[in-house]
mmCIF file of C-alpha atoms in Angstrom:
data_model
loop_
_atom_site.group_PDB
_atom_site.id
_atom_site.type_symbol
_atom_site.label_atom_id
_atom_site.label_comp_id
_atom_site.label_asym_id
_atom_site.label_seq_id
_atom_site.Cartn_x
_atom_site.Cartn_y
_atom_site.Cartn_z
ATOM 1 C CA LYS T 1 29.122 10.685 33.698
ATOM 2 C CA ALA T 2 25.936 8.899 34.598
ATOM 3 C CA GLY T 3 25.883 7.608 38.295
ATOM 4 C CA VAL T 4 24.915 4.119 39.505
ATOM 5 C CA THR T 5 21.462 3.298 38.690
ATOM 6 C CA GLN T 6 19.317 0.737 40.574
ATOM 7 C CA THR T 7 15.964 -0.687 39.633
ATOM 8 C CA PRO T 8 13.361 -0.986 40.840
ATOM 9 C CA ARG T 9 13.412 1.771 43.423
ATOM 10 C CA TYR T 10 10.653 0.258 45.447
ATOM 11 C CA LEU T 11 9.420 -3.261 45.962
ATOM 12 C CA ILE T 12 6.734 -4.923 48.198
ATOM 13 C CA LYS T 13 6.783 -8.695 48.463
ATOM 14 C CA THR T 14 5.330 -11.165 50.858
ATOM 15 C CA ARG T 15 7.140 -13.722 52.899
ATOM 16 C CA GLY T 16 8.293 -16.755 50.978
ATOM 17 C CA GLN T 17 8.561 -14.943 47.584
ATOM 18 C CA GLN T 18 11.704 -14.181 45.820
ATOM 19 C CA VAL T 19 13.033 -10.907 44.471
ATOM 20 C CA THR T 20 15.548 -9.760 41.944
ATOM 21 C CA LEU T 21 17.306 -6.327 42.085
ATOM 22 C CA SER T 22 19.179 -4.760 39.399
ATOM 23 C CA CYS T 23 22.304 -2.480 39.347
ATOM 24 C CA SER T 24 24.055 -0.622 36.454
ATOM 25 C CA PRO T 25 27.458 0.733 37.525
ATOM 26 C CA ILE T 26 29.164 3.846 36.343
ATOM 27 C CA SER T 27 30.588 3.403 32.830
ATOM 28 C CA GLY T 28 34.063 2.007 33.089
ATOM 29 C CA HIS T 29 33.656 0.593 36.577
ATOM 30 C CA ARG T 30 34.243 -3.167 36.933
ATOM 31 C CA SER T 31 33.692 -3.789 40.480
ATOM 32 C CA VAL T 32 30.069 -3.850 41.984
ATOM 33 C CA SER T 33 29.378 -4.332 45.604
ATOM 34 C CA TRP T 34 25.976 -4.855 47.277
ATOM 35 C CA TYR T 35 25.149 -3.659 50.838
ATOM 36 C CA GLN T 36 22.063 -3.992 53.048
ATOM 37 C CA GLN T 37 21.036 -1.080 55.226
ATOM 38 C CA THR T 38 18.657 -1.313 58.130
ATOM 39 C CA PRO T 39 18.125 0.972 61.084
ATOM 40 C CA GLY T 40 19.362 -1.530 63.598
ATOM 41 C CA GLN T 41 22.389 -2.923 61.810
ATOM 42 C CA GLY T 42 23.428 -0.013 59.514
ATOM 43 C CA LEU T 43 25.132 -0.757 56.290
ATOM 44 C CA GLN T 44 26.342 -4.390 55.930
ATOM 45 C CA PHE T 45 28.333 -5.861 53.076
ATOM 46 C CA LEU T 46 26.629 -8.609 51.146
ATOM 47 C CA PHE T 47 28.983 -9.332 48.209
ATOM 48 C CA GLU T 48 31.332 -7.913 45.679
ATOM 49 C CA TYR T 49 31.584 -8.860 41.930
ATOM 50 C CA PHE T 50 34.664 -8.129 39.655
ATOM 51 C CA SER T 51 34.707 -9.321 36.014
ATOM 52 C CA GLU T 52 31.722 -11.447 36.451
ATOM 53 C CA THR T 53 33.328 -13.214 39.554
ATOM 54 C CA GLN T 54 32.336 -13.059 43.112
ATOM 55 C CA ARG T 55 35.385 -11.825 44.761
ATOM 56 C CA ASN T 56 34.078 -11.237 48.406
ATOM 57 C CA LYS T 57 31.046 -12.377 50.387
ATOM 58 C CA GLY T 58 29.695 -11.087 53.623
ATOM 59 C CA ASN T 59 27.962 -12.983 56.471
ATOM 60 C CA PHE T 60 24.538 -13.496 54.941
ATOM 61 C CA PRO T 61 22.721 -16.782 54.313
ATOM 62 C CA GLY T 62 22.770 -18.550 51.077
ATOM 63 C CA ARG T 63 19.312 -17.075 50.191
ATOM 64 C CA PHE T 64 21.157 -14.039 49.189
ATOM 65 C CA SER T 65 22.904 -14.461 45.820
ATOM 66 C CA GLY T 66 24.150 -12.287 42.955
ATOM 67 C CA ARG T 67 25.712 -12.257 39.659
ATOM 68 C CA GLN T 68 27.515 -9.834 37.291
ATOM 69 C CA PHE T 69 27.217 -9.738 33.390
ATOM 70 C CA SER T 70 29.957 -9.164 30.905
ATOM 71 C CA ASN T 71 28.867 -5.273 30.621
ATOM 72 C CA SER T 72 29.426 -5.094 34.558
ATOM 73 C CA ARG T 73 25.836 -4.725 35.228
ATOM 74 C CA SER T 74 24.890 -6.761 38.291
ATOM 75 C CA GLU T 75 21.788 -8.418 39.821
ATOM 76 C CA MET T 76 21.176 -9.720 43.386
ATOM 77 C CA ASN T 77 18.488 -12.206 44.238
ATOM 78 C CA VAL T 78 16.961 -12.886 47.486
ATOM 79 C CA SER T 79 14.901 -16.146 47.766
ATOM 80 C CA THR T 80 12.318 -17.271 50.256
ATOM 81 C CA LEU T 81 11.803 -13.739 51.680
ATOM 82 C CA GLU T 82 11.584 -13.260 55.406
ATOM 83 C CA LEU T 83 10.273 -10.135 57.253
ATOM 84 C CA GLY T 84 13.758 -9.436 58.397
ATOM 85 C CA ASP T 85 14.851 -8.915 54.737
ATOM 86 C CA SER T 86 12.970 -5.506 54.689
ATOM 87 C CA ALA T 87 15.857 -3.034 53.991
ATOM 88 C CA LEU T 88 17.361 -0.536 51.653
ATOM 89 C CA TYR T 89 19.542 -2.470 49.348
ATOM 90 C CA LEU T 90 22.374 -0.323 47.950
ATOM 91 C CA CYS T 91 24.572 -1.032 45.034
ATOM 92 C CA ALA T 92 28.112 0.635 44.797
ATOM 93 C CA SER T 93 30.553 0.615 41.907
ATOM 94 C CA SER T 94 34.255 1.339 41.807
ATOM 95 C CA PRO T 95 36.956 1.375 39.228
ATOM 96 C CA GLN T 96 38.944 -0.942 41.680
ATOM 97 C CA GLY T 97 41.639 -2.993 40.048
ATOM 98 C CA ARG T 98 44.376 -0.715 41.111
ATOM 99 C CA GLN T 99 46.532 -1.247 44.244
ATOM 100 C CA GLY T 100 45.295 1.757 46.285
ATOM 101 C CA ALA T 101 42.120 2.229 48.172
ATOM 102 C CA SER T 102 39.243 2.663 45.797
ATOM 103 C CA GLU T 103 36.115 4.958 46.402
ATOM 104 C CA GLN T 104 32.874 3.338 45.935
ATOM 105 C CA PHE T 105 29.961 5.187 44.586
ATOM 106 C CA PHE T 106 26.535 4.371 45.617
ATOM 107 C CA GLY T 107 23.269 4.167 43.779
ATOM 108 C CA PRO T 108 19.978 5.483 45.187
ATOM 109 C CA GLY T 109 19.012 2.039 46.480
ATOM 110 C CA THR T 110 16.069 -0.323 46.258
ATOM 111 C CA ARG T 111 13.595 -0.109 49.262
ATOM 112 C CA LEU T 112 12.367 -3.638 49.770
ATOM 113 C CA THR T 113 9.385 -4.159 52.147
ATOM 114 C CA VAL T 114 8.407 -7.758 52.965
ATOM 115 C CA LEU T 115 4.965 -8.278 54.320
ATOM 116 C CA GLU U 1 36.917 -8.403 62.084
ATOM 117 C CA ASP U 2 37.120 -4.660 61.075
ATOM 118 C CA GLN U 3 35.035 -2.399 63.478
ATOM 119 C CA VAL U 4 33.903 1.115 63.090
ATOM 120 C CA THR U 5 32.333 3.078 65.934
ATOM 121 C CA GLN U 6 30.934 6.657 65.322
ATOM 122 C CA SER U 7 30.104 9.101 68.036
ATOM 123 C CA PRO U 8 27.870 11.060 68.836
ATOM 124 C CA GLU U 9 24.878 8.995 67.306
ATOM 125 C CA ALA U 10 22.924 12.268 66.961
ATOM 126 C CA LEU U 11 23.819 15.806 67.150
ATOM 127 C CA ARG U 12 21.813 19.017 67.002
ATOM 128 C CA LEU U 13 23.693 22.259 66.125
ATOM 129 C CA GLN U 14 22.596 25.820 65.688
ATOM 130 C CA GLU U 15 23.602 27.327 62.409
ATOM 131 C CA GLY U 16 27.202 28.529 62.706
ATOM 132 C CA GLU U 17 27.982 26.378 65.655
ATOM 133 C CA SER U 18 31.121 24.291 64.716
ATOM 134 C CA SER U 19 31.543 20.752 65.889
ATOM 135 C CA SER U 20 33.419 17.523 65.279
ATOM 136 C CA LEU U 21 32.192 14.041 64.617
ATOM 137 C CA ASN U 22 34.404 11.013 65.654
ATOM 138 C CA CYS U 23 35.119 7.737 64.052
ATOM 139 C CA SER U 24 37.066 5.006 65.857
ATOM 140 C CA TYR U 25 38.217 2.081 64.038
ATOM 141 C CA THR U 26 40.046 -1.238 64.310
ATOM 142 C CA VAL U 27 41.228 -2.746 61.034
ATOM 143 C CA SER U 28 43.804 -5.403 60.077
ATOM 144 C CA GLY U 29 45.812 -3.101 57.768
ATOM 145 C CA LEU U 30 44.106 0.092 56.771
ATOM 146 C CA ARG U 31 43.961 0.673 52.991
ATOM 147 C CA GLY U 32 41.656 3.583 53.268
ATOM 148 C CA LEU U 33 39.095 5.397 55.407
ATOM 149 C CA PHE U 34 36.064 6.997 53.745
ATOM 150 C CA TRP U 35 33.563 9.471 54.829
ATOM 151 C CA TYR U 36 30.189 9.598 53.154
ATOM 152 C CA ARG U 37 27.080 11.783 53.604
ATOM 153 C CA GLN U 38 23.629 10.249 53.388
ATOM 154 C CA ASP U 39 20.373 12.186 52.934
ATOM 155 C CA PRO U 40 17.018 10.488 53.985
ATOM 156 C CA GLY U 41 15.916 8.096 51.220
ATOM 157 C CA LYS U 42 19.125 8.409 49.338
ATOM 158 C CA GLY U 43 22.342 6.492 48.752
ATOM 159 C CA PRO U 44 25.465 7.585 50.468
ATOM 160 C CA GLU U 45 27.365 10.294 48.689
ATOM 161 C CA PHE U 46 31.110 10.021 48.713
ATOM 162 C CA LEU U 47 33.005 12.876 50.559
ATOM 163 C CA PHE U 48 36.606 11.978 51.342
ATOM 164 C CA THR U 49 39.237 9.265 51.289
ATOM 165 C CA LEU U 50 42.103 9.270 53.825
ATOM 166 C CA TYR U 51 44.994 6.897 53.438
ATOM 167 C CA SER U 52 47.522 7.429 56.247
ATOM 168 C CA ALA U 53 47.797 8.912 59.693
ATOM 169 C CA GLY U 54 48.271 12.714 59.660
ATOM 170 C CA GLU U 55 46.407 13.185 56.342
ATOM 171 C CA GLU U 56 43.703 15.939 56.135
ATOM 172 C CA LYS U 57 41.199 16.776 53.480
ATOM 173 C CA GLU U 58 38.725 19.670 53.115
ATOM 174 C CA LYS U 59 35.600 20.303 51.171
ATOM 175 C CA GLU U 60 33.652 23.470 51.836
ATOM 176 C CA ARG U 61 32.736 23.568 55.518
ATOM 177 C CA LEU U 62 33.971 19.974 56.071
ATOM 178 C CA LYS U 63 37.452 18.872 56.967
ATOM 179 C CA ALA U 64 38.449 15.281 57.659
ATOM 180 C CA THR U 65 41.518 14.063 59.647
ATOM 181 C CA LEU U 66 43.011 10.782 60.360
ATOM 182 C CA THR U 67 44.995 9.243 63.120
ATOM 183 C CA LYS U 68 46.150 5.694 63.720
ATOM 184 C CA LYS U 69 43.019 4.915 65.607
ATOM 185 C CA GLU U 70 40.319 7.384 64.685
ATOM 186 C CA SER U 71 39.226 9.973 62.229
ATOM 187 C CA PHE U 72 37.395 13.253 62.799
ATOM 188 C CA LEU U 73 34.989 15.111 60.541
ATOM 189 C CA HIS U 74 35.037 18.817 61.455
ATOM 190 C CA ILE U 75 31.995 20.891 60.437
ATOM 191 C CA THR U 76 32.886 24.601 60.477
ATOM 192 C CA ALA U 77 30.111 27.084 60.726
ATOM 193 C CA PRO U 78 27.367 24.678 59.489
ATOM 194 C CA LYS U 79 24.292 25.509 57.556
ATOM 195 C CA PRO U 80 20.886 23.779 57.525
ATOM 196 C CA GLU U 81 21.896 22.098 54.250
ATOM 197 C CA ASP U 82 24.698 20.282 56.103
ATOM 198 C CA SER U 83 21.945 18.304 57.876
ATOM 199 C CA ALA U 84 22.500 14.745 57.089
ATOM 200 C CA THR U 85 23.776 11.373 58.344
ATOM 201 C CA TYR U 86 27.566 11.120 58.037
ATOM 202 C CA LEU U 87 28.981 7.695 57.564
ATOM 203 C CA CYS U 88 32.535 6.482 58.257
ATOM 204 C CA ALA U 89 33.949 3.287 56.681
ATOM 205 C CA VAL U 90 37.236 1.490 56.491
ATOM 206 C CA GLN U 91 38.731 -0.742 53.884
ATOM 207 C CA ALA U 92 41.504 -3.305 54.667
ATOM 208 C CA TYR U 93 44.166 -4.558 52.447
ATOM 209 C CA GLY U 94 43.239 -7.675 50.586
ATOM 210 C CA ASN U 95 39.687 -6.887 49.754
ATOM 211 C CA ASN U 96 37.404 -4.124 48.461
ATOM 212 C CA ARG U 97 34.608 -4.401 51.074
ATOM 213 C CA LEU U 98 33.731 -1.430 53.296
ATOM 214 C CA ALA U 99 32.988 -1.797 56.957
ATOM 215 C CA PHE U 100 30.714 1.024 57.945
ATOM 216 C CA GLY U 101 29.937 2.623 61.323
ATOM 217 C CA LYS U 102 26.310 3.366 62.312
ATOM 218 C CA GLY U 103 26.636 7.001 61.344
ATOM 219 C CA ASN U 104 26.432 10.369 62.921
ATOM 220 C CA GLN U 105 23.031 12.101 62.460
ATOM 221 C CA VAL U 106 23.465 15.836 62.177
ATOM 222 C CA VAL U 107 20.665 18.369 62.401
ATOM 223 C CA VAL U 108 21.584 22.013 61.794
ATOM 224 C CA ILE U 109 18.908 24.370 63.109
ATOM 225 C CA PRO U 110 18.599 27.892 61.397
#
């Protein structure tokens, strides 16, 4: 089975711009979660989508948004970029829908640099 | 709020020198505790899920254990290829989000 794919792998933007990141989950997985990873804060949860609906949201400003399509692919958008948004953005998919804890499988990430 | 604390932050081991990594957690109803391995510039790679106190899981030189307050990742006779950052995360009942610790950075010296 192919793993989680993320595009692009690297991005360089300037302050004030906006950016869209894309994630294709493992085939059959319906839940997609996004995380931000920085050296200071570690991995922090952004949001989760399941069946095209946002199911959970972390403590990030409204500049961070996302969506999920009917084929479970997901995008996240960051508007009005700030220097502090420089980070590795990770997408994770899981087959979650069952009662038990569900492993999340991560993609390689998109490295965003804001200048 | 779910919290995860990992110690030590960094660890240097000689090849063959066994050690343990600690993950302390507080969570409102543990659904699962997860261990991941992350290599530089890559996404986390899933290792184990532990569900209840007393549970143990093994994979090659790694063994994960769980109590009601903490989890340990034991590395037995490590090799240089075990060098990585090991991440611990918890998942609470009611949602799918993972709360991560800051990680244990392990370097194994030949």
